[in-house]
Amino acid sequence: MQTLYGLKDAGYEALLVGGSVRDLLLGLNPKDYDVTTDADPEQVQAVFRRCRLIGRRFRLAHVRFGPEIIEVATFRSAPRTPDEEVPDEDAELDDEFDEALEEVDAAPLSNGLDNDHLLHESGRILRDNVYGSMEEDAFRRDFTVNALYYDIRDFAVVDYVGGVADLEAKRLRLIGDPETRYREDPVRMLRAVRFASKLDFVIDPSAAEPIAQLKHLIVDVPPARLFDESLKLFLNAHAEANFDGLRHFGLFDVMFPTVAQALESPRGELAEQIIRLALRSTQNRIKADKPVTPGFLFAAFLWVPVMDLAQRLREEGATPVDALTRAAQDMIAGQVEHVAIPRRFSSMQADIWHMQPRLEFRRGKRPFRMLEHKRFRAAYDFLLLRAQAGDADQDLADWWTRFQEVGQEERQAMADSAPASPGGAPSGRRRRRKRR
Ligand code: ATP
Ligand code: MG
């Protein structure tokens, strides 16, 4: 609010816009507040002491009030590009942008737009940094309910696109021609699913129907942005509903082809159960304000595929440890082509996988070493989830639960009396050596 008044006092227009207006009108608690103004970023900076300009191609101002950062954007006329969503991680977009620029230099596109608008031949927008009027600013947004403005001067909602009516009808409608808008930015298809579950809205048939034809366009979205979107979809209080929505439209299969394949395989039921349990536990943790990590979730997504591949490699003669290592590398390499999971999360994913067979060894010093492992807690949680899905021994899971609860003496007793060799554990080599 101070941001709005600060700009007003300096003689500029300033309005609340987007998700925050939508959420306020729905009686929800907005995640963050976006402000738009006719002041350009430098002018915004001149008004506020604690203000930083961000974004390489489209410049935004971040105004800080204590712990809160308010994003202030200047009215713009073209549909927005993705870079605004991830201002610090748009290197890939820049590459694409440069490539597209070369294309444009070679053969100018006759799309009628001036030089500051750049369309890919697919119709995808790669650059838009043209300032415009507030009305133009409304039309470049995605859904009508996301294009409402709130003017503090007169407490009025400004609606150029019929957003208020759609809000009342609980309906997600794209502004303009749906197919064009999806082609401009295919991520809008994912956003449709996400807002439908978050707001408990229906996707208007005009916005739902084109998805079947256009879902493959998701393949061209930079993997870094898809990772970002998948966090918004799955590290979310509506994670399972989003999973169902994406599956329904076939969008999940484009983002996670290996997982989708596993879901259709003979072990599909188990794969699905593990994914659902992980999504539900994520939801519950979010609702309880507990931390969540994408590493755990992605470990669950790819658990059945990674085990099946490891099994195949063992049949081809690889040792169990080698098979799992190679399968894990393979899975992660395949996945990051679509959804770029940063290394800190994929390494956690791999650790969780690698620790599963190791959790079967309970005799001697090994369980104590496991307990010290920095990923123990995640691996243990994953074991619980597998047990729940019938993929691991419930007794084993219970043993680990108890092992953590009891004191040192009893732990020792538990480790001393544990079975010497776990059934079906992959460390056969070691076991044989012991027997000799
Ligand atoms: P959330 O509650 O998830 O933050 P939001 O509506 O605030 O929802 P943001 O991704 O934060 O969504 O974007 C803020 C606003 O920017 C949106 O309300 C919409 O007006 C506009 N916007 C965001 N992404 C796009 C897009 N891909 N295409 C068009 N407009 C977009
Ligand atoms: Mg937002």
Coordinates of C-alpha atoms and ligand atoms in Angstrom, one line a residue:
M1 CA 0.0 0.0 0.0
Q2 CA 2.8 2.4 0.8
T3 CA 4.2 1.7 -2.7
L4 CA 0.9 2.8 -4.2
Y5 CA 0.7 6.0 -2.1
G6 CA 4.4 6.8 -2.7
L7 CA 3.9 6.7 -6.5
K8 CA 0.6 8.6 -6.3
D9 CA 2.2 11.3 -4.1
A10 CA 4.9 11.7 -6.7
G11 CA 2.2 12.3 -9.4
Y12 CA 2.1 8.9 -11.1
E13 CA -0.7 6.4 -11.6
A14 CA -0.3 3.3 -9.5
L15 CA -2.6 0.3 -9.2
L16 CA -2.6 -3.1 -7.7
V17 CA -2.9 -5.7 -10.4
G18 CA -3.0 -9.4 -11.2
G19 CA -3.2 -12.3 -8.7
S20 CA -3.4 -10.0 -5.7
V21 CA -6.6 -8.2 -6.9
R22 CA -8.1 -11.5 -7.9
D23 CA -7.4 -13.1 -4.6
L24 CA -8.6 -10.1 -2.6
L25 CA -11.9 -10.1 -4.5
L26 CA -12.2 -13.9 -3.8
G27 CA -11.5 -13.4 -0.1
L28 CA -8.2 -15.3 -0.4
N29 CA -4.9 -14.2 1.1
P30 CA -2.7 -13.0 -1.8
K31 CA 0.8 -14.5 -1.9
D32 CA 2.3 -11.3 -3.1
Y33 CA 1.3 -7.9 -4.4
D34 CA 2.1 -6.6 -7.9
V35 CA 1.9 -2.9 -8.7
T36 CA 1.7 -1.3 -12.1
T37 CA 2.4 2.2 -12.9
D38 CA 2.9 4.7 -15.7
A39 CA 6.2 5.6 -14.2
D40 CA 9.2 4.0 -15.9
P41 CA 11.6 1.9 -13.7
E42 CA 14.1 4.8 -13.3
Q43 CA 11.3 7.1 -12.1
V44 CA 10.1 4.4 -9.7
Q45 CA 13.6 4.2 -8.3
A46 CA 13.7 7.9 -7.8
V47 CA 10.7 7.7 -5.6
F48 CA 11.8 5.0 -3.3
R49 CA 15.0 4.7 -1.3
R50 CA 15.0 1.0 -1.0
C51 CA 14.5 0.0 -4.6
R52 CA 16.4 -2.2 -7.0
L53 CA 15.9 -2.6 -10.7
I54 CA 16.0 -6.2 -12.0
G55 CA 15.5 -8.0 -15.3
R56 CA 17.8 -7.8 -18.2
R57 CA 15.3 -7.3 -21.0
F58 CA 12.2 -6.2 -19.2
R59 CA 13.1 -4.0 -16.3
L60 CA 11.1 -4.2 -13.1
A61 CA 11.5 -2.3 -9.9
H62 CA 11.6 -4.2 -6.6
V63 CA 10.6 -1.9 -3.7
R64 CA 11.5 -3.2 -0.3
F65 CA 9.5 -2.5 2.8
G66 CA 11.0 -4.4 5.7
P67 CA 10.8 -8.1 4.8
E68 CA 8.4 -7.5 2.0
I69 CA 9.3 -6.9 -1.6
I70 CA 6.7 -5.3 -3.9
E71 CA 7.2 -5.8 -7.6
V72 CA 6.5 -2.6 -9.6
A73 CA 6.1 -2.9 -13.4
T74 CA 5.5 -0.2 -15.9
F75 CA 2.4 -0.5 -18.1
R76 CA 3.3 -2.5 -21.2
S77 CA 1.6 -3.0 -24.5
A78 CA 2.6 -6.5 -25.7
P79 CA 1.9 -9.9 -24.2
R80 CA 4.5 -10.5 -21.6
T81 CA 7.4 -12.9 -21.9
P82 CA 8.5 -15.5 -19.4
D83 CA 11.6 -13.7 -18.4
E84 CA 9.7 -11.6 -16.0
E85 CA 8.8 -14.6 -14.0
V86 CA 12.4 -15.7 -13.4
P87 CA 14.3 -12.5 -13.8
D88 CA 17.6 -13.9 -12.6
E89 CA 17.6 -17.2 -14.4
D90 CA 16.8 -16.2 -17.9
A91 CA 20.1 -17.1 -19.5
E92 CA 18.4 -19.8 -21.6
L93 CA 15.8 -17.4 -22.7
D94 CA 18.5 -15.0 -23.8
D95 CA 20.1 -17.7 -25.9
E96 CA 16.9 -18.4 -27.5
F97 CA 16.3 -14.8 -27.9
D98 CA 19.6 -14.3 -29.6
E99 CA 19.0 -17.2 -31.9
A100 CA 15.6 -15.8 -32.8
L101 CA 17.2 -12.4 -33.4
E102 CA 19.5 -14.1 -35.9
E103 CA 16.5 -15.7 -37.6
V104 CA 14.8 -12.3 -37.7
D105 CA 17.8 -10.7 -39.2
A106 CA 18.0 -13.3 -41.9
A107 CA 14.3 -13.1 -42.7
P108 CA 12.3 -10.3 -41.2
L109 CA 9.0 -11.5 -39.9
S110 CA 6.1 -9.7 -41.3
N111 CA 3.9 -9.8 -38.3
G112 CA 3.0 -6.2 -38.3
L113 CA 4.7 -5.6 -35.0
D114 CA 7.4 -3.0 -34.6
N115 CA 11.0 -3.9 -33.8
D116 CA 10.5 -4.2 -30.1
H117 CA 8.1 -7.0 -30.3
L118 CA 9.6 -10.3 -31.3
L119 CA 7.6 -13.3 -32.3
H120 CA 9.1 -16.7 -32.9
E121 CA 7.9 -18.4 -36.1
S122 CA 5.7 -20.7 -33.9
G123 CA 3.9 -17.6 -32.7
R124 CA 5.7 -17.6 -29.4
I125 CA 6.6 -14.3 -28.0
L126 CA 10.3 -13.9 -27.2
R127 CA 10.6 -10.3 -26.4
D128 CA 8.3 -7.6 -25.4
N129 CA 9.5 -4.4 -23.8
V130 CA 7.2 -1.8 -25.1
Y131 CA 5.6 0.5 -22.6
G132 CA 1.9 1.1 -23.2
S133 CA -1.3 2.3 -21.6
M134 CA -3.0 0.6 -18.8
E135 CA -5.6 -0.8 -21.1
E136 CA -3.0 -2.3 -23.3
D137 CA -1.4 -3.7 -20.2
A138 CA -4.6 -5.5 -19.4
F139 CA -4.8 -7.2 -22.8
R140 CA -1.4 -8.7 -22.6
R141 CA -2.3 -10.7 -19.5
D142 CA -3.4 -14.3 -19.6
F143 CA -6.8 -14.9 -18.0
T144 CA -9.5 -12.3 -17.5
V145 CA -9.5 -12.8 -13.8
N146 CA -5.8 -12.0 -13.7
A147 CA -6.2 -8.7 -15.5
L148 CA -8.1 -6.7 -12.9
Y149 CA -6.7 -3.5 -11.4
Y150 CA -7.5 -2.0 -8.1
D151 CA -7.3 1.8 -7.7
I152 CA -6.7 2.9 -4.2
R153 CA -7.7 6.4 -5.0
D154 CA -11.4 5.5 -5.3
F155 CA -11.3 1.9 -4.2
A156 CA -12.5 1.0 -7.7
V157 CA -11.8 -2.2 -9.6
V158 CA -10.9 -1.5 -13.2
D159 CA -11.9 -4.2 -15.6
Y160 CA -11.2 -4.0 -19.4
V161 CA -11.7 -7.7 -20.1
G162 CA -14.8 -8.9 -18.3
G163 CA -12.8 -10.3 -15.5
V164 CA -15.3 -9.5 -12.8
A165 CA -18.1 -11.4 -14.5
D166 CA -15.7 -14.4 -14.9
L167 CA -14.7 -14.1 -11.3
E168 CA -18.3 -14.3 -10.2
A169 CA -18.9 -17.3 -12.5
K170 CA -15.7 -19.0 -11.2
R171 CA -14.5 -19.3 -14.8
L172 CA -11.0 -19.1 -16.3
R173 CA -11.2 -17.5 -19.7
L174 CA -8.2 -16.4 -21.8
I175 CA -8.1 -12.8 -23.0
G176 CA -8.3 -12.9 -26.8
D177 CA -8.1 -15.9 -29.1
P178 CA -7.2 -18.9 -27.0
E179 CA -5.1 -20.7 -29.6
T180 CA -3.1 -17.5 -30.3
R181 CA -2.5 -16.9 -26.6
Y182 CA -1.4 -20.5 -26.0
R183 CA 1.0 -20.3 -29.0
E184 CA 2.5 -17.1 -27.7
D185 CA 3.2 -18.7 -24.4
P186 CA 2.4 -22.4 -24.0
V187 CA 3.0 -22.2 -20.2
R188 CA -0.5 -20.6 -20.1
M189 CA -1.9 -24.2 -20.5
L190 CA -0.1 -25.1 -17.2
R191 CA -1.3 -22.0 -15.6
A192 CA -4.9 -22.8 -16.6
V193 CA -4.6 -26.1 -14.7
R194 CA -3.0 -24.5 -11.7
F195 CA -5.5 -21.7 -11.3
A196 CA -8.4 -24.0 -11.8
S197 CA -7.4 -26.1 -8.8
K198 CA -6.2 -23.2 -6.7
L199 CA -9.3 -21.1 -7.2
D200 CA -11.7 -24.0 -7.6
F201 CA -12.7 -22.5 -11.0
V202 CA -13.7 -24.3 -14.2
I203 CA -11.6 -23.8 -17.3
D204 CA -13.9 -22.3 -19.8
P205 CA -14.4 -24.7 -22.8
S206 CA -12.9 -22.1 -25.1
A207 CA -9.7 -22.3 -23.0
A208 CA -9.8 -26.1 -22.4
E209 CA -10.5 -27.4 -25.9
P210 CA -7.4 -26.1 -27.7
I211 CA -5.1 -27.8 -25.2
A212 CA -5.4 -31.3 -26.8
Q213 CA -4.1 -29.8 -30.0
L214 CA -1.4 -27.6 -28.5
K215 CA 0.0 -29.5 -25.5
H216 CA 3.0 -30.6 -27.5
L217 CA 4.2 -26.9 -27.6
I218 CA 5.3 -27.4 -24.0
V219 CA 8.3 -29.3 -25.4
D220 CA 9.7 -26.0 -26.6
V221 CA 9.5 -24.2 -23.3
P222 CA 12.9 -23.8 -21.8
P223 CA 13.5 -26.5 -19.2
A224 CA 14.5 -24.0 -16.6
R225 CA 11.1 -22.4 -16.9
L226 CA 9.3 -25.7 -16.8
F227 CA 11.2 -26.5 -13.6
D228 CA 9.9 -23.3 -12.1
E229 CA 6.4 -24.0 -13.2
S230 CA 6.5 -27.5 -11.9
L231 CA 7.4 -26.2 -8.4
K232 CA 4.4 -23.9 -8.6
L233 CA 2.3 -26.9 -9.6
F234 CA 3.6 -29.6 -7.2
L235 CA 5.1 -27.8 -4.2
N236 CA 1.6 -26.5 -3.7
A237 CA -1.4 -27.1 -1.4
H238 CA -3.3 -28.4 -4.5
A239 CA -0.5 -30.7 -5.8
E240 CA -2.6 -33.8 -6.3
A241 CA -5.4 -31.9 -8.1
N242 CA -2.7 -30.3 -10.3
F243 CA -1.3 -33.8 -11.1
D244 CA -4.8 -35.0 -12.0
G245 CA -5.5 -31.9 -14.1
L246 CA -2.2 -32.2 -16.0
R247 CA -2.8 -35.9 -16.6
H248 CA -6.3 -35.2 -17.8
F249 CA -5.0 -32.8 -20.5
G250 CA -2.0 -34.9 -21.4
L251 CA 0.2 -32.1 -20.3
F252 CA 1.9 -34.2 -17.6
D253 CA 3.0 -36.7 -20.3
V254 CA 4.8 -33.9 -22.3
M255 CA 6.6 -32.7 -19.2
F256 CA 7.5 -36.1 -17.7
P257 CA 7.4 -38.6 -20.5
T258 CA 9.3 -41.3 -18.6
V259 CA 7.0 -41.1 -15.7
A260 CA 4.0 -41.2 -18.0
Q261 CA 5.3 -44.3 -19.6
A262 CA 5.8 -46.0 -16.2
L263 CA 2.2 -45.0 -15.3
E264 CA 1.0 -47.0 -18.3
S265 CA 3.3 -50.0 -17.6
P266 CA 2.5 -53.2 -15.7
R267 CA 3.9 -51.5 -12.6
G268 CA 1.8 -48.4 -13.3
E269 CA -0.4 -48.8 -10.2
L270 CA 2.5 -48.8 -7.9
A271 CA 4.1 -45.9 -9.7
E272 CA 0.9 -43.9 -9.3
Q273 CA 0.4 -44.8 -5.7
I274 CA 3.9 -43.7 -4.8
I275 CA 3.5 -40.4 -6.7
R276 CA 0.1 -39.7 -5.1
L277 CA 1.4 -40.5 -1.6
A278 CA 4.3 -38.1 -2.2
L279 CA 2.0 -35.4 -3.5
R280 CA -0.3 -35.8 -0.5
S281 CA 2.5 -35.6 2.0
T282 CA 3.8 -32.5 0.2
Q283 CA 0.3 -30.9 0.5
N284 CA 0.0 -31.8 4.1
R285 CA 3.5 -30.4 4.9
I286 CA 2.7 -27.2 3.1
K287 CA -0.6 -26.8 5.0
A288 CA 1.3 -27.4 8.3
D289 CA 4.0 -24.9 7.3
K290 CA 6.7 -27.5 7.2
P291 CA 9.5 -27.3 4.7
V292 CA 9.2 -29.3 1.4
T293 CA 11.8 -30.1 -1.2
P294 CA 11.4 -30.9 -4.9
G295 CA 14.2 -33.5 -4.5
F296 CA 11.8 -35.8 -2.5
L297 CA 9.0 -35.3 -5.0
F298 CA 11.1 -36.0 -8.0
A299 CA 12.5 -39.1 -6.3
A300 CA 8.9 -40.3 -6.0
F301 CA 8.0 -39.4 -9.6
L302 CA 10.8 -41.5 -11.1
W303 CA 11.1 -44.3 -8.5
V304 CA 9.4 -47.0 -10.5
P305 CA 11.2 -46.1 -13.7
V306 CA 14.6 -46.0 -12.0
M307 CA 14.1 -49.3 -10.3
D308 CA 12.9 -50.9 -13.5
L309 CA 15.9 -49.7 -15.4
A310 CA 18.3 -50.8 -12.7
Q311 CA 16.6 -54.3 -12.8
R312 CA 17.2 -54.5 -16.5
L313 CA 20.8 -53.5 -16.1
R314 CA 21.3 -56.2 -13.5
E315 CA 19.8 -58.7 -15.9
E316 CA 22.4 -57.6 -18.4
G317 CA 25.1 -58.4 -15.8
A318 CA 25.7 -55.1 -14.0
T319 CA 26.4 -55.3 -10.2
P320 CA 23.5 -54.0 -8.1
V321 CA 25.3 -50.9 -7.1
D322 CA 26.5 -50.1 -10.6
A323 CA 23.0 -50.8 -12.0
L324 CA 21.4 -48.4 -9.6
T325 CA 24.1 -45.7 -10.2
R326 CA 23.7 -45.9 -13.9
A327 CA 20.0 -46.0 -13.8
A328 CA 19.9 -43.0 -11.6
Q329 CA 22.2 -41.0 -13.9
D330 CA 20.1 -42.0 -16.9
M331 CA 16.8 -41.0 -15.4
I332 CA 18.1 -37.7 -14.2
A333 CA 19.8 -36.9 -17.5
G334 CA 16.6 -37.8 -19.4
Q335 CA 14.4 -35.7 -17.1
V336 CA 16.5 -32.5 -17.1
E337 CA 16.0 -32.4 -20.9
H338 CA 12.4 -31.5 -20.2
V339 CA 12.4 -30.1 -16.7
A340 CA 15.7 -28.7 -15.6
I341 CA 16.0 -29.9 -12.0
P342 CA 18.9 -28.0 -10.4
R343 CA 21.8 -30.2 -9.3
R344 CA 21.2 -29.7 -5.6
F345 CA 17.8 -31.3 -6.0
S346 CA 18.7 -34.0 -8.4
S347 CA 21.6 -35.1 -6.1
M348 CA 19.1 -35.4 -3.3
Q349 CA 16.9 -37.4 -5.6
A350 CA 19.8 -39.8 -6.3
D351 CA 20.8 -40.0 -2.6
I352 CA 17.2 -41.0 -1.7
W353 CA 17.3 -43.7 -4.3
H354 CA 20.8 -45.0 -3.3
M355 CA 19.9 -45.1 0.3
Q356 CA 16.8 -47.3 -0.1
P357 CA 18.7 -50.6 -0.5
R358 CA 21.2 -49.5 2.2
L359 CA 18.4 -49.1 4.7
E360 CA 17.9 -52.8 4.5
F361 CA 21.1 -53.4 6.4
R362 CA 20.4 -53.1 10.1
R363 CA 23.2 -55.2 11.6
G364 CA 26.3 -53.8 13.2
K365 CA 27.6 -50.3 12.6
R366 CA 25.8 -49.7 9.4
P367 CA 22.5 -48.4 10.8
F368 CA 24.4 -45.9 13.0
R369 CA 26.3 -44.6 9.9
M370 CA 23.0 -44.3 8.1
L371 CA 21.5 -42.2 10.9
E372 CA 24.4 -39.7 10.4
H373 CA 23.9 -39.3 6.7
K374 CA 22.7 -35.9 5.8
R375 CA 19.9 -37.3 3.7
F376 CA 18.8 -39.9 6.2
R377 CA 15.6 -38.2 7.1
A378 CA 14.5 -37.9 3.5
A379 CA 15.5 -41.5 2.7
Y380 CA 13.6 -42.7 5.8
D381 CA 10.5 -40.7 4.8
F382 CA 10.7 -42.2 1.4
L383 CA 11.0 -45.7 2.9
L384 CA 7.8 -45.0 4.9
L385 CA 6.0 -44.0 1.7
R386 CA 7.2 -47.1 -0.1
A387 CA 6.0 -49.3 2.8
Q388 CA 2.6 -47.6 2.6
A389 CA 2.5 -48.4 -1.1
G390 CA 3.5 -52.0 -0.4
D391 CA 6.8 -51.6 -2.1
A392 CA 8.9 -52.0 1.1
D393 CA 8.6 -54.2 4.2
Q394 CA 6.5 -52.4 6.9
D395 CA 8.6 -54.2 9.6
L396 CA 11.6 -52.6 8.1
A397 CA 10.0 -49.1 8.2
D398 CA 8.9 -49.7 11.8
W399 CA 12.3 -50.8 12.8
W400 CA 13.8 -47.6 11.6
T401 CA 11.1 -45.6 13.3
R402 CA 11.9 -47.3 16.6
F403 CA 15.6 -47.0 16.0
Q404 CA 15.3 -43.3 16.0
E405 CA 13.1 -43.1 19.0
V406 CA 15.0 -45.2 21.5
G407 CA 18.2 -44.3 23.4
Q408 CA 21.7 -45.3 22.5
E409 CA 21.7 -48.6 24.5
E410 CA 18.6 -49.9 23.0
R411 CA 19.8 -48.9 19.6
Q412 CA 22.9 -51.0 20.1
A413 CA 20.7 -53.9 21.1
M414 CA 18.5 -53.4 18.0
A415 CA 21.6 -53.4 15.7
D416 CA 23.0 -56.5 17.4
S417 CA 19.9 -58.5 17.0
A418 CA 19.0 -57.4 13.5
P419 CA 19.0 -60.0 10.8
A420 CA 22.5 -60.3 9.3
S421 CA 21.4 -60.2 5.7
P422 CA 18.4 -58.4 4.3
G423 CA 16.3 -60.4 2.0
G424 CA 16.7 -59.3 -1.6
A425 CA 19.1 -56.5 -0.8
P426 CA 21.4 -55.6 -3.6
S427 CA 24.7 -56.1 -1.8
G428 CA 24.9 -59.8 -2.6
R429 CA 28.7 -59.6 -3.1
R430 CA 29.3 -58.5 0.5
R431 CA 27.0 -61.1 1.9
R432 CA 28.7 -63.9 0.1
R433 CA 32.1 -62.7 1.4
K434 CA 30.7 -62.7 4.9
R435 CA 29.6 -66.2 4.6
R436 CA 33.0 -67.4 3.6
Ligands
ATP1 P1 -0.1 -16.6 -8.0 O1 -1.2 -16.6 -7.0 O2 0.3 -17.9 -8.5 O3 1.1 -15.7 -7.8 P2 -0.6 -14.6 -10.1 O4 -1.9 -14.4 -10.9 O5 -0.1 -13.6 -9.2 O6 -0.9 -16.0 -9.3 P3 1.9 -14.6 -11.3 O7 2.6 -15.7 -12.1 O8 2.5 -14.1 -10.1 O9 0.4 -15.1 -11.1 O10 1.8 -13.4 -12.4 C1 1.2 -12.1 -12.0 C2 0.3 -11.6 -13.1 O11 1.1 -11.5 -14.3 C3 -0.8 -12.5 -13.5 O12 -1.9 -12.3 -12.7 C4 -1.1 -12.2 -14.9 O13 -1.8 -11.0 -15.0 C5 0.3 -11.9 -15.5 N1 1.0 -13.0 -16.1 C6 1.8 -13.9 -15.5 N2 2.2 -14.9 -16.3 C7 1.6 -14.6 -17.5 C8 1.7 -15.2 -18.7 N3 2.4 -16.3 -18.9 N4 1.0 -14.7 -19.8 C9 0.3 -13.5 -19.6 N5 0.2 -12.9 -18.4 C10 0.8 -13.4 -17.3
MG2 MG 1.7 -13.6 -8.1

